[in-house]
CSV table of C-alpha atoms and ligand atoms in Angstrom, one decimal:
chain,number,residue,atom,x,y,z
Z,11,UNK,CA,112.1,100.6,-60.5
Z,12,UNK,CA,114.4,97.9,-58.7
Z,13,UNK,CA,112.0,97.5,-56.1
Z,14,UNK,CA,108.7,97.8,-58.5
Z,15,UNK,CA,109.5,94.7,-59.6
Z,16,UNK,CA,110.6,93.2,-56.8
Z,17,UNK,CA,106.6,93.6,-55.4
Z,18,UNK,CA,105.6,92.5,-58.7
Z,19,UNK,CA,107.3,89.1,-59.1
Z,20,UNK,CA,106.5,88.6,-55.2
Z,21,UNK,CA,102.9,89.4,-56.1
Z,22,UNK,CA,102.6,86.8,-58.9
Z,23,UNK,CA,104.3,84.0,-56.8
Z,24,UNK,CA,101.5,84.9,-54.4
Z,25,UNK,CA,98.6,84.2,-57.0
Z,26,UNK,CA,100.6,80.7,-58.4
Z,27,UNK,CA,101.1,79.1,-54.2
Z,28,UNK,CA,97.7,80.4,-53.9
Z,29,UNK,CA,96.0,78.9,-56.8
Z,30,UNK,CA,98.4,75.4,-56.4
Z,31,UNK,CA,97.1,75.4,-52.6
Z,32,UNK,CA,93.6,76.1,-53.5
Z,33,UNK,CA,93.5,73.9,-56.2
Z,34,UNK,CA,91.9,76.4,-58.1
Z,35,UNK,CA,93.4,77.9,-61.6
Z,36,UNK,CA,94.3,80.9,-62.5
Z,37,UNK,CA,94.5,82.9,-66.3
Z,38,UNK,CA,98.1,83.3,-67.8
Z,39,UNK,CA,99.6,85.9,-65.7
Z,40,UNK,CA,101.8,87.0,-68.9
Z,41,UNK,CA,97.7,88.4,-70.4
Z,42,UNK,CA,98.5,90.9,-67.7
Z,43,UNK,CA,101.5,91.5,-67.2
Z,44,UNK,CA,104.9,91.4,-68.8
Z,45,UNK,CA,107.8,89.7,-67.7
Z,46,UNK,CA,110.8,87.5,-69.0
Z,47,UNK,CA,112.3,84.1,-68.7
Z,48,UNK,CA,114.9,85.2,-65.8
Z,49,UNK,CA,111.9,87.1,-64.2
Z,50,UNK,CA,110.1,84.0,-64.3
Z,51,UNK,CA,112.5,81.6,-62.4
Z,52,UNK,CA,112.5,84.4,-59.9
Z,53,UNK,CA,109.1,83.9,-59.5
Z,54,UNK,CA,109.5,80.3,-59.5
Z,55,UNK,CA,111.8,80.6,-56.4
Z,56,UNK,CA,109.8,83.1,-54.9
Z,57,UNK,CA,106.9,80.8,-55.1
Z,58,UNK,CA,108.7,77.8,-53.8
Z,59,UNK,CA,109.5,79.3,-51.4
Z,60,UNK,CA,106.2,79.6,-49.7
Z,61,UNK,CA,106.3,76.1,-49.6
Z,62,UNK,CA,109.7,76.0,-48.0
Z,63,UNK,CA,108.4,78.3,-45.6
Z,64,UNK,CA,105.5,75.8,-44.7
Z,65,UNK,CA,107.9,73.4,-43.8
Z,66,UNK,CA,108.4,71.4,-47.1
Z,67,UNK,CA,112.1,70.6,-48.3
Z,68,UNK,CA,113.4,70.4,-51.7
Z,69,UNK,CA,114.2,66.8,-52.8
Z,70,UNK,CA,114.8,68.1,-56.4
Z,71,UNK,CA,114.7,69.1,-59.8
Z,72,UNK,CA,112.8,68.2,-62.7
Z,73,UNK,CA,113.2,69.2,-66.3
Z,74,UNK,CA,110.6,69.9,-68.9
Z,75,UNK,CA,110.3,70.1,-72.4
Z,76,UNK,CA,112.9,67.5,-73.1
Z,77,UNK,CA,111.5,65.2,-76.2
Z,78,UNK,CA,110.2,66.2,-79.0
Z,79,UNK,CA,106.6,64.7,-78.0
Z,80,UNK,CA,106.2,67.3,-75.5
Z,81,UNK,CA,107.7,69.8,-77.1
Z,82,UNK,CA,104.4,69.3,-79.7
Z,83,UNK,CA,102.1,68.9,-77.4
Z,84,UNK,CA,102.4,71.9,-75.3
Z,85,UNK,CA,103.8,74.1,-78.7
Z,86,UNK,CA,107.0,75.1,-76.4
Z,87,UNK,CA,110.5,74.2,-77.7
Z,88,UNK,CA,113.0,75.3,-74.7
Z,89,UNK,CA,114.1,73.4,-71.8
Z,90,UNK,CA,113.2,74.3,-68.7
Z,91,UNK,CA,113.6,73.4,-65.1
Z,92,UNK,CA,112.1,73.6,-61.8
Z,93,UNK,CA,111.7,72.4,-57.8
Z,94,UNK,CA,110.8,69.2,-56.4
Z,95,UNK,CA,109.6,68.8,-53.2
Z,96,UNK,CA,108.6,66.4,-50.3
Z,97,UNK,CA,105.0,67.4,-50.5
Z,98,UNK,CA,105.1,65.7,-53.9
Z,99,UNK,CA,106.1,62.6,-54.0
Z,100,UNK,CA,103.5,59.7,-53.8
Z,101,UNK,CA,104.6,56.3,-52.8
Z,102,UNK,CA,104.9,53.8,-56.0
Z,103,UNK,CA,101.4,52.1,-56.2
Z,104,UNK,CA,100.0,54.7,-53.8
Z,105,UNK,CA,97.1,57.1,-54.4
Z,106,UNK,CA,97.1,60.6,-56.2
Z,107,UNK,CA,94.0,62.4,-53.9
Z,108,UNK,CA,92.5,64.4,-57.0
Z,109,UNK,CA,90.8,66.8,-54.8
Z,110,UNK,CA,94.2,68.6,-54.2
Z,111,UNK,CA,94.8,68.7,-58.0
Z,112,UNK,CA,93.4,71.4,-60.6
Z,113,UNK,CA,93.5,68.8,-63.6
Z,114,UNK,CA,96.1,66.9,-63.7
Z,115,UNK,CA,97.9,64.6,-66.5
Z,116,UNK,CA,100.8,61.9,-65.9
Z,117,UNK,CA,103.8,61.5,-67.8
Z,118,UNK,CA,106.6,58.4,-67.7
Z,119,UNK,CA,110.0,59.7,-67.1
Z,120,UNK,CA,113.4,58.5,-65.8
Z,121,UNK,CA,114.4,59.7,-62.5
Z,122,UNK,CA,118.6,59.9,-61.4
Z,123,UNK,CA,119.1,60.3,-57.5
Z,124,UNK,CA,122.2,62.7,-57.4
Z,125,UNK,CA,125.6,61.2,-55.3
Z,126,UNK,CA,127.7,64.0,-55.3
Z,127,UNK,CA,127.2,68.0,-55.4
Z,128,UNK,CA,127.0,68.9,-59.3
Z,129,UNK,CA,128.3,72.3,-59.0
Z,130,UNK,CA,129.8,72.9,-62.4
Z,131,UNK,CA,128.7,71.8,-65.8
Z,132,UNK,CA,128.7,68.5,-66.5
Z,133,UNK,CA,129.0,66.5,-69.8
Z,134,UNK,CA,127.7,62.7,-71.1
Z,135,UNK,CA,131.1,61.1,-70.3
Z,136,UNK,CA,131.7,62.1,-66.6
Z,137,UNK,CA,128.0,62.2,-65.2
Z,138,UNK,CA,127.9,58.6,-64.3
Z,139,UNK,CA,130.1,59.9,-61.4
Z,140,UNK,CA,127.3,61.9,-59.8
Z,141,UNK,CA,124.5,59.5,-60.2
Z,142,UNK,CA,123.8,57.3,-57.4
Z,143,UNK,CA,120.8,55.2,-58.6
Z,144,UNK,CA,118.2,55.8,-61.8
Z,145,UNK,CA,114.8,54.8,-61.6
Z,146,UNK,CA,111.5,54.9,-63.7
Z,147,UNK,CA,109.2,57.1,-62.9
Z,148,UNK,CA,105.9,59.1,-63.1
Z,149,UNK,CA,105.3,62.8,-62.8
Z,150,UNK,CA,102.1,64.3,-62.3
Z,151,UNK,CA,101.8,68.0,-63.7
Z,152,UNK,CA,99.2,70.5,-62.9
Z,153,UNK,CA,98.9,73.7,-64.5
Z,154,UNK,CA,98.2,76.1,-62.3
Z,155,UNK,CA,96.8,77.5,-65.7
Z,156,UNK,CA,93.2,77.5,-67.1
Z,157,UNK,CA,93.0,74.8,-69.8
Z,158,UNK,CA,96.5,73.9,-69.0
Z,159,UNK,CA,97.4,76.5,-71.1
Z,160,UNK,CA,100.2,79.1,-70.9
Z,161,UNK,CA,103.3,80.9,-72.6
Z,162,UNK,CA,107.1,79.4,-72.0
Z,163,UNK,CA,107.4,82.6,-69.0
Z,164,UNK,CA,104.0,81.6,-67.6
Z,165,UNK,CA,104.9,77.8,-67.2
Z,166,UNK,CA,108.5,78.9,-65.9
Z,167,UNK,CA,106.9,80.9,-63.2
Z,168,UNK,CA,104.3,78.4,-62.4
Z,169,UNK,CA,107.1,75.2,-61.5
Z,170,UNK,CA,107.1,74.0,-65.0
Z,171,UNK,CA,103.5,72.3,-63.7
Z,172,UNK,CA,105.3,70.2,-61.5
Z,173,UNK,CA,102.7,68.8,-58.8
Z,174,UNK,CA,103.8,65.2,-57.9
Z,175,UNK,CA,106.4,62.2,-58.7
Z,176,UNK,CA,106.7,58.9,-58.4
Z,177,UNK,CA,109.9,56.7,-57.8
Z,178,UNK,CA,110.0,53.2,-59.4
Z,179,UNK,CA,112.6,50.8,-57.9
Z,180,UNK,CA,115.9,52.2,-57.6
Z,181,UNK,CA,118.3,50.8,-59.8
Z,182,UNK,CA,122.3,50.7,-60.0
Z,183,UNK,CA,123.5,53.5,-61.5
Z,184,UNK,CA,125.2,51.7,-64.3
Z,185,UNK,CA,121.7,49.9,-65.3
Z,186,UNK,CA,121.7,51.0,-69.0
Z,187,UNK,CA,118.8,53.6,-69.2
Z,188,UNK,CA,118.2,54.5,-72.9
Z,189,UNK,CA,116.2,52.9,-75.8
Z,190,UNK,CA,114.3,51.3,-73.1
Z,191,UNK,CA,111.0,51.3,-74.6
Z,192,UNK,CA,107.6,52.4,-72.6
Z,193,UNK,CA,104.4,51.6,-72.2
Z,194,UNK,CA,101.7,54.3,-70.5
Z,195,UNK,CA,98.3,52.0,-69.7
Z,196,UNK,CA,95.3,53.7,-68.3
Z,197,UNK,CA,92.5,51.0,-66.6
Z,198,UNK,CA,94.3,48.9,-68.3
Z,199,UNK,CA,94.2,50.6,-71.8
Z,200,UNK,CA,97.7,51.1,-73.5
Z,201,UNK,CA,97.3,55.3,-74.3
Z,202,UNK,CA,101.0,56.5,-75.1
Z,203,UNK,CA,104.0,54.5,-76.2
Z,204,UNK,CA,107.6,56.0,-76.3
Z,205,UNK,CA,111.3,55.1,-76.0
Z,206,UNK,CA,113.7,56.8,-73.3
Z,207,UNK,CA,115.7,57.7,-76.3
Z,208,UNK,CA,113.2,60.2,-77.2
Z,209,UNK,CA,114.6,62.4,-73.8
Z,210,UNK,CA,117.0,64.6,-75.6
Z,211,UNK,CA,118.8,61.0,-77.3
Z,212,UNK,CA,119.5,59.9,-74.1
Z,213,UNK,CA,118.4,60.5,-70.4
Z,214,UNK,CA,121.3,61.6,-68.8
Z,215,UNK,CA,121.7,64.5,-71.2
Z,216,UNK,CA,118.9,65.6,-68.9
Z,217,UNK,CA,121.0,65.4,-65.9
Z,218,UNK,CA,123.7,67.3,-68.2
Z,219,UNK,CA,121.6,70.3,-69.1
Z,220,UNK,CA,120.2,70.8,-65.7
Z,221,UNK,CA,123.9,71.5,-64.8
Z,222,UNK,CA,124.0,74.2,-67.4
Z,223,UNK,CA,121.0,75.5,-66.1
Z,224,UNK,CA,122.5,75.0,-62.1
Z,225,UNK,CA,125.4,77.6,-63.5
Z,226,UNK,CA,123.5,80.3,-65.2
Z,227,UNK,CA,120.9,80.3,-62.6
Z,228,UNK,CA,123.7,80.0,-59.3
Z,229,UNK,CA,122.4,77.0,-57.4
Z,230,UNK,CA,123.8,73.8,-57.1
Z,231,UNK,CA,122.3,69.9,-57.3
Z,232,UNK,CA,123.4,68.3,-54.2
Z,233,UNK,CA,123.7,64.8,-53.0
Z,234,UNK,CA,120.4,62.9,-52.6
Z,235,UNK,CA,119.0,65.0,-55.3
Z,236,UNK,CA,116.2,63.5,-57.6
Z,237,UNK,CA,116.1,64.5,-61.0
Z,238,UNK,CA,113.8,64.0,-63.6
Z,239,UNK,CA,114.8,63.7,-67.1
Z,240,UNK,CA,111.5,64.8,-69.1
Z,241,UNK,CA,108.5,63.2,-70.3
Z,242,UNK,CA,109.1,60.9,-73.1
Z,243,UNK,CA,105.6,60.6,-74.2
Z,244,UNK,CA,102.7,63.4,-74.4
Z,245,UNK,CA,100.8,64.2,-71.0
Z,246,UNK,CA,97.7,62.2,-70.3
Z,247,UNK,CA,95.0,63.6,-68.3
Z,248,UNK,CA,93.7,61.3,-65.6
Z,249,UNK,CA,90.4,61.2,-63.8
Z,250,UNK,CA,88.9,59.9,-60.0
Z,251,UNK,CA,89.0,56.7,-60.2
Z,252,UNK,CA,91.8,55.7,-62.9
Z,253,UNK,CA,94.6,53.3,-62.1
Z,254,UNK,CA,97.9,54.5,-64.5
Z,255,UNK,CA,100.6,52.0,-65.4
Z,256,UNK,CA,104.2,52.9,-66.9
Z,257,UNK,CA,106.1,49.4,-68.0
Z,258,UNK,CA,109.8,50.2,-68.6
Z,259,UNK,CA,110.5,47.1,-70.9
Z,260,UNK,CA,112.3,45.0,-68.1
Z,261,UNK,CA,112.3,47.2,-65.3
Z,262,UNK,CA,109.1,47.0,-62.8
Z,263,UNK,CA,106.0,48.4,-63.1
Z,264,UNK,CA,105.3,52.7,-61.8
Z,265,UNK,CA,101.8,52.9,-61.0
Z,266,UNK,CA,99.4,55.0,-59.0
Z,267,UNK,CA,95.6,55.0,-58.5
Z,268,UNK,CA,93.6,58.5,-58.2
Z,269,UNK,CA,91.1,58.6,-56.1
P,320,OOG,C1,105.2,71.6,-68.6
P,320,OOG,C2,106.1,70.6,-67.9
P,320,OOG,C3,106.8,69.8,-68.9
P,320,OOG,C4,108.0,67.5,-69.2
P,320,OOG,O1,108.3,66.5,-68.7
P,320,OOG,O2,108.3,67.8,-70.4
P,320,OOG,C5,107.3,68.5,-68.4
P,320,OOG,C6,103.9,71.1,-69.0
P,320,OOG,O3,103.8,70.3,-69.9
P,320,OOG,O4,102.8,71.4,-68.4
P,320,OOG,O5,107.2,68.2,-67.2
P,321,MG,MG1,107.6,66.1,-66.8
């Protein structure tokens, strides 16, 4: 039985690297088959680490499902976490190359670069100590879904979406990071506003419950370590051609082009 599902779960990573690598989506696994939310981080891992095997590293976590605006928009209301790697990240200002994305959407978020192993749970007083740096930031999520559509399991399995990130200027970790409000400008056209405040009342109780999560699920957030704290706006899709903006009200500019 053990080792039933063992094939199983290594089958179903298979289908979400293959679908992610050949840009090409895929329908909700959990139509076919059953499986639960511990079954699904399994596959997470498992899938990662095809990726790991093709020479990417991990440079992170990111967490999902954070504000109540996503939490709406995708009708899911648990957090969730998953991998960051190297492959991801695009330079601040660079280009997102759409042919090696299904359909994706950009969200503005606040990143922390990790200082020192978080290998216990954390709380709101003591996690200045393991943030080096906080920066805003942009991630680009990709359903490896049809229609960008899928069940709390199904997104858990496929990376929580997570296709790309990137890094405004670092700041000092003390910079103050919440109720900073947020601008998200498409071609110049203002399409989401939000407040950092709307990440769980306050970014860094990201970094808090992805310390929980770092206990129950036995792996540890080591120095280095980016972390993103949630979207705090709704998803936008993007198309070939757009130029996205996120203005942190007084912080510099996260942008990206897609072409
Ligand atoms: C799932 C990922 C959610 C966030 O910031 O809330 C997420 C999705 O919306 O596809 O990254
Ligand atoms: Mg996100």
């Amino acid at each position: 039985m053990f080792q039933y599902m063992k094939q199983i779960n290594e089958k179903l990573a298979i289908q979400l690297d293959n679908a992610a690598k050949g840009c090409s989506p895929i329908k909700q696994l959990s139509i076919n088959q059953q499986f639960d939310i511990s079954e699904a981080y399994e596959i997470q891992r498992l899938s990662i680490n095809k990726r790991i095997d093709r020479n990417e590293s991990l440079t992170g976590y990111k967490l999902g499902f954070t504000s109540k605006a996503k939490m709406e928009q995708m009708g899911l209301s648990d957090v969730i976490w998953g991998r960051l790697t190297d492959s991801m990240a695009i330079p601040n200002g660079g280009l997102l190359h759409f042919n090696k994305f299904i359909h994706p959407r950009v969200e503005p978020e606040i990143a922390f670069k990790v200082s020192k192993t978080i290998d216990d749970i954390i709380n709101l007083e003591n996690a200045a100590e393991y943030i080096a740096a906080i920066a805003p930031a942009i991630e680009v999520i990709d359903s490896r879904y049809e229609n960008f559509k899928f069940s709390l399991e199904d997104v858990i399995a496929d990376n929580c979406s997570s296709s790309g990130y990137i890094l405004g200027e670092w700041l000092a970790s003390t910079t103050p990071i919440n109720h900073v409000e947020i601008s998200l400008l498409i071609n110049g056209q203002l399409v989401q506003k939000g407040n950092t405040s709307a990440i769980l009342g306050n970014p860094i109780a990201s970094l808090v419950e992805l310390s929980k999560m770092a206990k129950k699920y036995g792996f540890q957030i080591k120095p280095g370590h980016i972390v993103l704290a949630g979207a705090a706006t709704p998803a936008e899709y993007i198309s070939m051609g757009d130029r996205v903006v996120a203005e942190f009200q007084g912080l510099k500019d996260v942008t990206l082009s897609a072409t």
